mmCIF file of C-alpha atoms in Angstrom:
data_model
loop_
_atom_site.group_PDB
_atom_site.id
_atom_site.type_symbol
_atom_site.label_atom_id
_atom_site.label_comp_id
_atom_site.label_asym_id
_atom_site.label_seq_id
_atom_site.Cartn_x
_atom_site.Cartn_y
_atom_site.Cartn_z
ATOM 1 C CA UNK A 1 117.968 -201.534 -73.134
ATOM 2 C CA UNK A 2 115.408 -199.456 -71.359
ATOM 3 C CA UNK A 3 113.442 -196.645 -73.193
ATOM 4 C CA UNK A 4 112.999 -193.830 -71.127
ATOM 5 C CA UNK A 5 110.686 -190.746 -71.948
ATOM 6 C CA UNK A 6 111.605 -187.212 -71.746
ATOM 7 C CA UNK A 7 110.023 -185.777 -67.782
ATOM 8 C CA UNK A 8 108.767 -182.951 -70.303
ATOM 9 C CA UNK A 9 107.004 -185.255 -72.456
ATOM 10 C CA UNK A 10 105.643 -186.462 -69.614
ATOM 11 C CA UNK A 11 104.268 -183.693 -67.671
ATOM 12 C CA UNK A 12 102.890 -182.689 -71.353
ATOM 13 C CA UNK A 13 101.159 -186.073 -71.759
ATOM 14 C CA UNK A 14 99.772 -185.898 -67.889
ATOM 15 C CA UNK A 15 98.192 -182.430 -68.576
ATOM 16 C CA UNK A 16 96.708 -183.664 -71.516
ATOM 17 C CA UNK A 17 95.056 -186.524 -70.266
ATOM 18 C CA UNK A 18 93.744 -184.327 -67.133
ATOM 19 C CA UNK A 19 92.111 -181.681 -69.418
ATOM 20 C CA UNK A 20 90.232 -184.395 -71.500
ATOM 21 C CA UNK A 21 89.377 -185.887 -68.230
ATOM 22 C CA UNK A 22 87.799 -182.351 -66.999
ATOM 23 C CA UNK A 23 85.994 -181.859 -70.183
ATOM 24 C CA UNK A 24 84.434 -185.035 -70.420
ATOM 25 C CA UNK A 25 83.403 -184.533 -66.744
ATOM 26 C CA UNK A 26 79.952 -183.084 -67.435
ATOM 27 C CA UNK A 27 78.054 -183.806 -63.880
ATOM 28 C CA UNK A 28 75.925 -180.493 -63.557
ATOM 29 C CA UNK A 29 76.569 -178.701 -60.189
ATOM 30 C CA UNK A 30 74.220 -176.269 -58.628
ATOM 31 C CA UNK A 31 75.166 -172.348 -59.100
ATOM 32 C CA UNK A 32 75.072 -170.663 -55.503
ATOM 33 C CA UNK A 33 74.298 -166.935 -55.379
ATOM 34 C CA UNK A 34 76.399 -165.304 -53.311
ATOM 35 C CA UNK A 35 74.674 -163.343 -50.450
ATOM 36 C CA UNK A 36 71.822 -165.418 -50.390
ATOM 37 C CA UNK A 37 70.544 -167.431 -47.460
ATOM 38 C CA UNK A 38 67.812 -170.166 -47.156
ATOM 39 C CA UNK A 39 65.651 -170.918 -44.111
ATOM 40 C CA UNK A 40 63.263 -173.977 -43.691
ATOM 41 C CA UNK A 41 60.215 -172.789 -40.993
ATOM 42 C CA UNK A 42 57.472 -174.883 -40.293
ATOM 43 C CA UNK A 43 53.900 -172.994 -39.184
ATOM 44 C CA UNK A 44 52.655 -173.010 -35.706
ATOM 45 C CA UNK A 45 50.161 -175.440 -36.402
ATOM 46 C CA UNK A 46 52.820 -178.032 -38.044
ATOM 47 C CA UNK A 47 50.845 -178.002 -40.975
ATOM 48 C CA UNK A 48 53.346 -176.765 -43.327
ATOM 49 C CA UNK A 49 57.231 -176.261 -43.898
ATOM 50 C CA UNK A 50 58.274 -173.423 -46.114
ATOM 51 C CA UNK A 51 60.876 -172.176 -47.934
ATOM 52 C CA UNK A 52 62.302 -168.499 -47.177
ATOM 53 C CA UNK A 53 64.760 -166.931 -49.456
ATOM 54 C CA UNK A 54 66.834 -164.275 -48.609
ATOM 55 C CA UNK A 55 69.339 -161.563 -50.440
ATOM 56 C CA UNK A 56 71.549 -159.538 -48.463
ATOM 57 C CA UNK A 57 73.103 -156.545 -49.778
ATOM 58 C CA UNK A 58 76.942 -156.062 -50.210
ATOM 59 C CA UNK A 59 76.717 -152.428 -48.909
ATOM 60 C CA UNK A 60 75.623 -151.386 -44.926
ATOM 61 C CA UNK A 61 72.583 -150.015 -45.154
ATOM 62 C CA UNK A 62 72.450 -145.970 -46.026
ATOM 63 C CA UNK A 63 70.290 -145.510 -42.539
ATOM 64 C CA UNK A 64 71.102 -146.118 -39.043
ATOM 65 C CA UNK A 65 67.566 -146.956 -38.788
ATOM 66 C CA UNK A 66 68.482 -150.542 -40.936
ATOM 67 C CA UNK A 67 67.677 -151.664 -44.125
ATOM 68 C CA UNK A 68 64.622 -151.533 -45.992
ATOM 69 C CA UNK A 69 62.713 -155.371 -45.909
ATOM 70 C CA UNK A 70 61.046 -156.540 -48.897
ATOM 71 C CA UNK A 71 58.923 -159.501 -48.139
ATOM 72 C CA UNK A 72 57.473 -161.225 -51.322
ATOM 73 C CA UNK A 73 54.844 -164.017 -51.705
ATOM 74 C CA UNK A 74 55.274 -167.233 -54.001
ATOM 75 C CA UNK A 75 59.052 -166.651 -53.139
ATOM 76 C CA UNK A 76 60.232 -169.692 -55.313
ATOM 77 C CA UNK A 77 59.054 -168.435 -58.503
ATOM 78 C CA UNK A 78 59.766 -164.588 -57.717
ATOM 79 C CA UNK A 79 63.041 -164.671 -55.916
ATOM 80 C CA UNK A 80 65.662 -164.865 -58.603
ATOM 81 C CA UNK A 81 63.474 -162.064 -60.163
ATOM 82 C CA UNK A 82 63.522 -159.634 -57.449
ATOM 83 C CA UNK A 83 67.450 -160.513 -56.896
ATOM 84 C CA UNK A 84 68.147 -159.362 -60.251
ATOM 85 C CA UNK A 85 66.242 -156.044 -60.505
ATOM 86 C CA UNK A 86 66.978 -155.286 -57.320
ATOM 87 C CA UNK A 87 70.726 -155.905 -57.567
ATOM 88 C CA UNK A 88 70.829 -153.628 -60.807
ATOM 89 C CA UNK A 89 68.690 -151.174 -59.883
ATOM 90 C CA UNK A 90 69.226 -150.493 -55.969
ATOM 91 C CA UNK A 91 72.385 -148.878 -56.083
ATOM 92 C CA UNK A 92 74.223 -145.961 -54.681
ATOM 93 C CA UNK A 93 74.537 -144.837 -58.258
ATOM 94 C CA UNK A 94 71.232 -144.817 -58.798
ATOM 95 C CA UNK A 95 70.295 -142.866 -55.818
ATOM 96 C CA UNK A 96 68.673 -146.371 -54.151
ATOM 97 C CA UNK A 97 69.899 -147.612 -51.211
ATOM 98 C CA UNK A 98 70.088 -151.524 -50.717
ATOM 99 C CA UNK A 99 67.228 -153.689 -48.867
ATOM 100 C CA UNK A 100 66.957 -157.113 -47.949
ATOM 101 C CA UNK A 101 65.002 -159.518 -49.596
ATOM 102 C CA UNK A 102 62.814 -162.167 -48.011
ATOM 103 C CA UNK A 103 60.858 -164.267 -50.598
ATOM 104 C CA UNK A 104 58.159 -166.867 -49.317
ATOM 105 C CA UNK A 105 57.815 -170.143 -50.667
ATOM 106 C CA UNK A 106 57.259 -173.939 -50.368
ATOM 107 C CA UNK A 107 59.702 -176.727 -49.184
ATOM 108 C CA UNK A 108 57.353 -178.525 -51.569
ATOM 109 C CA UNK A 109 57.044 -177.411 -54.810
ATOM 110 C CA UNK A 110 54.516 -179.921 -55.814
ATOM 111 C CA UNK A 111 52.275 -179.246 -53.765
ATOM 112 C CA UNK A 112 52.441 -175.441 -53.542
ATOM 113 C CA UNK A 113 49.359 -174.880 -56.213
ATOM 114 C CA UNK A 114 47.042 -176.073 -53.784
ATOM 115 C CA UNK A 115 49.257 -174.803 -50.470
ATOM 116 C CA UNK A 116 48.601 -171.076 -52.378
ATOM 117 C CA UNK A 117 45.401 -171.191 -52.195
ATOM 118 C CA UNK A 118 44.847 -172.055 -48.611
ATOM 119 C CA UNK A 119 47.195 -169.565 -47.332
ATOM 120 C CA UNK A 120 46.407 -166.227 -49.737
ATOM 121 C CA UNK A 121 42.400 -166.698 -49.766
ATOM 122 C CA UNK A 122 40.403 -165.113 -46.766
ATOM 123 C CA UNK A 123 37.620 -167.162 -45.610
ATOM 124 C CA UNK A 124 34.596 -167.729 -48.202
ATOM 125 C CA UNK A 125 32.123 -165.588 -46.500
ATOM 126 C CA UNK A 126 29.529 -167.624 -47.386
ATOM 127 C CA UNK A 127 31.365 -171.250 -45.792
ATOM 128 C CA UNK A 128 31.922 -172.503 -48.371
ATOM 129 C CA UNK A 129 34.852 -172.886 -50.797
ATOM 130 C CA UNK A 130 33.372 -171.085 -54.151
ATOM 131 C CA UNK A 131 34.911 -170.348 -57.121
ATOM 132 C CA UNK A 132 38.261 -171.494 -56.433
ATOM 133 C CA UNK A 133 39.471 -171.936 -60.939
ATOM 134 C CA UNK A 134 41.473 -174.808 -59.128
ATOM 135 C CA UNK A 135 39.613 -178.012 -58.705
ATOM 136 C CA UNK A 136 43.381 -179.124 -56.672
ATOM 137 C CA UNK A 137 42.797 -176.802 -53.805
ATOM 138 C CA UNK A 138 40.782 -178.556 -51.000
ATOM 139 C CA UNK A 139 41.460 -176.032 -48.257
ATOM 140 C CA UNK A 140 41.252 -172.234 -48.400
ATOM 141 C CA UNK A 141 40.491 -169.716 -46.680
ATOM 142 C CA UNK A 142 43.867 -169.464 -44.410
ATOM 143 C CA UNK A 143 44.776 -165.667 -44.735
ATOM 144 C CA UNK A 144 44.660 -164.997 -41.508
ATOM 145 C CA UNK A 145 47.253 -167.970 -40.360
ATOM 146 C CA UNK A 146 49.519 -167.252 -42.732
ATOM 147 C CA UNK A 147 49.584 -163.623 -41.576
ATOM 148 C CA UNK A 148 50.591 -164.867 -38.323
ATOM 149 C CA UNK A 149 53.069 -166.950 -39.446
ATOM 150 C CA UNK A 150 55.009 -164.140 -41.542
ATOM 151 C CA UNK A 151 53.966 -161.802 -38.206
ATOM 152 C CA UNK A 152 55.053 -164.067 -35.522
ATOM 153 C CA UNK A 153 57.069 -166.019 -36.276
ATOM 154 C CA UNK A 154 59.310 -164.917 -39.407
ATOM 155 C CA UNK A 155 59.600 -161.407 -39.089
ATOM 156 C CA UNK A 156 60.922 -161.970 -35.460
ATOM 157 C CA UNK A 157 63.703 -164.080 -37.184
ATOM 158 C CA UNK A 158 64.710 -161.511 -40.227
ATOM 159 C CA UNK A 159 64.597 -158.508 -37.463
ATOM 160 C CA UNK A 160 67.306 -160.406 -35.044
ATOM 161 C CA UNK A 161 69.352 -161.812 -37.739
ATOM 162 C CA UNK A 162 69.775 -158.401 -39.792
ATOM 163 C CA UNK A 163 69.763 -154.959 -39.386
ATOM 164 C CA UNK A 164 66.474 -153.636 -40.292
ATOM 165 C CA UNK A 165 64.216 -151.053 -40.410
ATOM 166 C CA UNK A 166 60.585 -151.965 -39.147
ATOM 167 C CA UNK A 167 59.435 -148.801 -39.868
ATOM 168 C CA UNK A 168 60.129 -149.611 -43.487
ATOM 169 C CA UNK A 169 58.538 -152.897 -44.714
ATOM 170 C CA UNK A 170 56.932 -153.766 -48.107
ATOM 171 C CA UNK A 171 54.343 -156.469 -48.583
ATOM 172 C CA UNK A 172 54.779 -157.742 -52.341
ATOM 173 C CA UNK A 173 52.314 -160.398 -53.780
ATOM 174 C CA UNK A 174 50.541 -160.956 -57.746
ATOM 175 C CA UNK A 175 47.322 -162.651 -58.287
ATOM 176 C CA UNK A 176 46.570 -164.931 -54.934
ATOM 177 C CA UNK A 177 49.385 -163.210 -53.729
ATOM 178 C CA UNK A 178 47.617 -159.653 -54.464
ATOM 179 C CA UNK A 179 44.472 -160.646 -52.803
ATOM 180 C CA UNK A 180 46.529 -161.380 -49.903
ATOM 181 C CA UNK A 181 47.985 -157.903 -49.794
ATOM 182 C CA UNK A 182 44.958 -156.606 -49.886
ATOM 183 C CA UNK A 183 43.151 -158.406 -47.129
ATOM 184 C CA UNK A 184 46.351 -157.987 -44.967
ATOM 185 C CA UNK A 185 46.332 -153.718 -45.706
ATOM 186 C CA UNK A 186 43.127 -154.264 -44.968
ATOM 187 C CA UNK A 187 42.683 -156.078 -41.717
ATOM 188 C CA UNK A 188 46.417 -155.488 -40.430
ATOM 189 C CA UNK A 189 47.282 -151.888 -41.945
ATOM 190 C CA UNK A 190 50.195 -151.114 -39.940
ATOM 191 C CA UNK A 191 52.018 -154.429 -40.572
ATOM 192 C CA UNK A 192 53.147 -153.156 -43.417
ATOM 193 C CA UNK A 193 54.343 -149.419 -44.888
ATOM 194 C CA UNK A 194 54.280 -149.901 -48.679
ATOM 195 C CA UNK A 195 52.066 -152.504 -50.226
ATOM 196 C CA UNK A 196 52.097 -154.016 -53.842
ATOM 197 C CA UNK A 197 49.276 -155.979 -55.168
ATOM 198 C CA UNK A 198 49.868 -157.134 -59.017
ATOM 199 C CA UNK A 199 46.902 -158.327 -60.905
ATOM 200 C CA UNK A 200 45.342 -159.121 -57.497
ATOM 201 C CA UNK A 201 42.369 -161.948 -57.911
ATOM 202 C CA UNK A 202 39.675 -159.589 -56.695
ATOM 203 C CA UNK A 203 37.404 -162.710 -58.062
ATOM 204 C CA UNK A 204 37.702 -164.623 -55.209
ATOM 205 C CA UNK A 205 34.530 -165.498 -53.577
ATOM 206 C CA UNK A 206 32.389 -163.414 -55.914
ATOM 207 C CA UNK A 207 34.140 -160.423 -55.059
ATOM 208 C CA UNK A 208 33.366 -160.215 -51.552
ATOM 209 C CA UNK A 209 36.599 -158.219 -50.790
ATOM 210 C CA UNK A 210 34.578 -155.239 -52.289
ATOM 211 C CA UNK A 211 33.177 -155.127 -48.849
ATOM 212 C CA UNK A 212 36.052 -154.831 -46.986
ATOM 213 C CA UNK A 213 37.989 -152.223 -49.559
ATOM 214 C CA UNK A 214 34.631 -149.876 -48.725
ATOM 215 C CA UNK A 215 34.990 -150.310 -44.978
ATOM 216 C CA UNK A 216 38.925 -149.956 -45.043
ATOM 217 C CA UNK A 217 38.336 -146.906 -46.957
ATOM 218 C CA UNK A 218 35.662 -145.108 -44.263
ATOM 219 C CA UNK A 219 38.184 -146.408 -41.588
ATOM 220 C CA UNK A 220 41.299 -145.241 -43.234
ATOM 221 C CA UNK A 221 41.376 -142.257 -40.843
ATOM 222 C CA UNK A 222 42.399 -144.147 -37.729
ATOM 223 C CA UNK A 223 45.410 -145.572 -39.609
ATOM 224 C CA UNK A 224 49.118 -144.021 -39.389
ATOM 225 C CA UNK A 225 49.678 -141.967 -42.405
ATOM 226 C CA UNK A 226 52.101 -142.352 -44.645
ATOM 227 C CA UNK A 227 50.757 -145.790 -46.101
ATOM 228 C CA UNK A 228 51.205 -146.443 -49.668
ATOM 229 C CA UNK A 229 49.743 -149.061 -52.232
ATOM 230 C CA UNK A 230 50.442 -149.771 -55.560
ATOM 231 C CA UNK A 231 47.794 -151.749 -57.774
ATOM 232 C CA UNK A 232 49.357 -153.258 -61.288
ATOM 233 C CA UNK A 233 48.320 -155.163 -63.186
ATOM 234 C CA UNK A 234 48.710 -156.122 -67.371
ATOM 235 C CA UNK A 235 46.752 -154.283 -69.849
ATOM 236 C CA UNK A 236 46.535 -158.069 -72.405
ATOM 237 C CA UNK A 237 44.652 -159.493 -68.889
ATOM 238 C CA UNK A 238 41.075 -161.035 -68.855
ATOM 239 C CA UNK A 239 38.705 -157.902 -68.395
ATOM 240 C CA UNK A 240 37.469 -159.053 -65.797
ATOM 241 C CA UNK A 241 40.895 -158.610 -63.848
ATOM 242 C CA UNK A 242 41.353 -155.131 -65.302
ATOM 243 C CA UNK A 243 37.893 -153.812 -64.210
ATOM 244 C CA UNK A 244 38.617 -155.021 -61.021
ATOM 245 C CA UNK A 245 41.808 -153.735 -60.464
ATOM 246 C CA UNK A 246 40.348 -150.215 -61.715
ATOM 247 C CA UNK A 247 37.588 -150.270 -59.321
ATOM 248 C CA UNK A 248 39.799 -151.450 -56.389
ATOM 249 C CA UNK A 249 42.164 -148.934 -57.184
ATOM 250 C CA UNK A 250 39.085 -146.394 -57.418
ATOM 251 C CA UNK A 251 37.333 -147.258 -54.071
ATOM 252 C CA UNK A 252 40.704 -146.980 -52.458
ATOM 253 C CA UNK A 253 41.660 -143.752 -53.991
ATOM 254 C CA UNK A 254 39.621 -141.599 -51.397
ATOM 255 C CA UNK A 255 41.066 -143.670 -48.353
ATOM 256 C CA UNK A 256 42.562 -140.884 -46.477
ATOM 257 C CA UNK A 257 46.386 -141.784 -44.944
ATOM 258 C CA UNK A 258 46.583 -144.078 -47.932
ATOM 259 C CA UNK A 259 48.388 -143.393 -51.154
ATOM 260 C CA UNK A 260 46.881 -145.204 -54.253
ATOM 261 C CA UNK A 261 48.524 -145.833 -57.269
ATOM 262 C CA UNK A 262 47.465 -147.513 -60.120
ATOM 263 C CA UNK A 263 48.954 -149.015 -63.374
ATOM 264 C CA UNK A 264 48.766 -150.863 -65.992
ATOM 265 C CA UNK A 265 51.513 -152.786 -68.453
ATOM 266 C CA UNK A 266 50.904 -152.218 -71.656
ATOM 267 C CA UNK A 267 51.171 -155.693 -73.651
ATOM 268 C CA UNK A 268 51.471 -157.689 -70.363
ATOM 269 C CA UNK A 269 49.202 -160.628 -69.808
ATOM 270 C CA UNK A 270 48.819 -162.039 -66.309
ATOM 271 C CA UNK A 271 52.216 -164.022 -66.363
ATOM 272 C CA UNK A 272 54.423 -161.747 -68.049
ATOM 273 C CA UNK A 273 53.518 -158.850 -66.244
ATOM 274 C CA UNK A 274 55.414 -160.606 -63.312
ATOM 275 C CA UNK A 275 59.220 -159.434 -64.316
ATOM 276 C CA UNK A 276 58.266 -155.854 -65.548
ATOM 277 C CA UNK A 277 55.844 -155.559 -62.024
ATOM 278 C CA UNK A 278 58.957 -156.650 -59.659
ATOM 279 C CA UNK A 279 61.529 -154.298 -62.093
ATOM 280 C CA UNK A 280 58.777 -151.225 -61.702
ATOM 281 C CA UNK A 281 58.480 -151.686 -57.585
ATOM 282 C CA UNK A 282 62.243 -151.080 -56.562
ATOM 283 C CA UNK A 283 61.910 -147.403 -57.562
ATOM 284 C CA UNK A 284 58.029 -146.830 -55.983
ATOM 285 C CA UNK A 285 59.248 -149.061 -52.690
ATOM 286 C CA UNK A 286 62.296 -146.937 -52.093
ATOM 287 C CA UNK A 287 61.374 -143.552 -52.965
ATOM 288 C CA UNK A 288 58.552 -141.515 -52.669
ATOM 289 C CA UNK A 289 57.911 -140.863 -55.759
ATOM 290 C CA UNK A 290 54.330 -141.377 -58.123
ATOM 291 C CA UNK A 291 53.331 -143.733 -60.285
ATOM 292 C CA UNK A 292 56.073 -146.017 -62.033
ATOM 293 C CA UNK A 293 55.697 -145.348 -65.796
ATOM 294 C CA UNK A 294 53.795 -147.948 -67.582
#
């Protein structure tokens, strides 16, 4: 005689086993973010690939003119950053409107250390490659072809694929990255409306930027008006990185067409000034505003 098992039994027994299957199934996955995008671009020169991330907003953009465009540099370690504050913060609500996000980084990430500092540093003006705190980086000094790569060749791709407004771009960029928004407001001041330099490393090549912040400022006339710059950088920094930000921030000050504005983080060192920098800059990129409040 045959024993036969209740179908309920069964189907309880089935969905048992299945849920202790699930839980013992602990493969990690990768979390997506919805409304973000990435694009692999290689430079001109086929030198090297990056990384671009992008966040889309939810909402259609608050002008016919397009969204606002964020660009940011060292895009794999600010990205999620800037998603998050600008996410919370950009909102209808809040009186923000949405922008896009398009955050800069390497399809190598061990390698980007040394990448960095051939693409943010302007040429030593001296030849030679001085002062570099990295003894990694064998090339510098490639400003000016990274420029073209985020002018000529990325832009053109972020302006067909969304609605934009070029008349409404920020530059974004801390330490190398800072030094690289200065040299480009300097030497390409309408590429840009709204720069943000964070603890920029003014150090570079014994502070031969100084130079070109005077000339900028004499110049500053010829430029379209309604540029704006923010300088930030943490107040627990090496002095030397303070005093320079101050003087920067001082020399540009009298640039006429230009609108200065300088902070510092109270209690912020040179890393952890990063989050509170990127939370600060939604409200100074999108309004018109002063100063963001230390």
């Amino acid at each position: 005689m045959k024993f036969r098992l209740p179908r309920s039994y069964l189907f309880a027994l089935a969905t048992t086993l299945a849920l202790v299957a699930s839980s013992m199934d602990t493969k990690s996955q990768t979390v997506p973010i919805p409304r973000t995008q990435q694009l692999s671009l290689q430079s001109s020169d086929g030198q090297r690939r990056y990384r671009v991330f992008i966040d889309v907003p939810k909402e259609p953009p608050a002008s016919i003119a397009g969204y606002p465009v964020v660009y940011l540099l060292d895009g794999n370690e600010t990205f999620l950053i800037a998603v998050g504050a600008w996410r919370l913060q950009a909102t209808a609500e809040n009186g923000y409107e949405p922008a896009v996000l398009v955050a800069i980084g390497y399809d190598d990430e061990e390698t980007s250390a040394s990448m960095r500092y051939l693409d943010l540093t302007p040429p030593p003006k001296s030849g030679i490659a001085q002062n570099t705190r990295d003894r990694s980086a064998k090339e510098v000094g490639g400003a000016e072809p990274y420029f073209r790569f985020i002018e000529e060749q990325l832009k053109p791709i972020i302006e067909k694929q969304f609605h934009v407004n070029p008349a409404r771009q920020t530059l974004f960029g801390h330490s190398l990255g800072g030094l690289f928004v200065l040299y480009t407001l300097f030497n390409h001041p309408d590429a840009f409306s709204t720069y943000v330099a964070g603890s920029p490393s003014i150090w570079w090549d014994h502070r031969s930027i100084y130079q070109e912040a005077e000339l900028f400022s004499k110049r500053s006339a010829m430029i379209r008006p309604g540029k704006r710059l923010l300088i930030a950088v943490g107040s627990d920094e090496p002095i030397d990185m303070l005093e320079d930000a101050r003087r920067t921030a001082g020399i540009l000050g009298a640039a006429p067409q230009l609108s200065t504005c300088s902070i510092e983080f109270q209690g912020e060192d040179h890393i952890s000034v990063i989050p509170i920098l990127i939370s600060r800059s939604v409200r100074f990129i999108l309004s018109q505003d002063g100063c963001p409040r230390p």
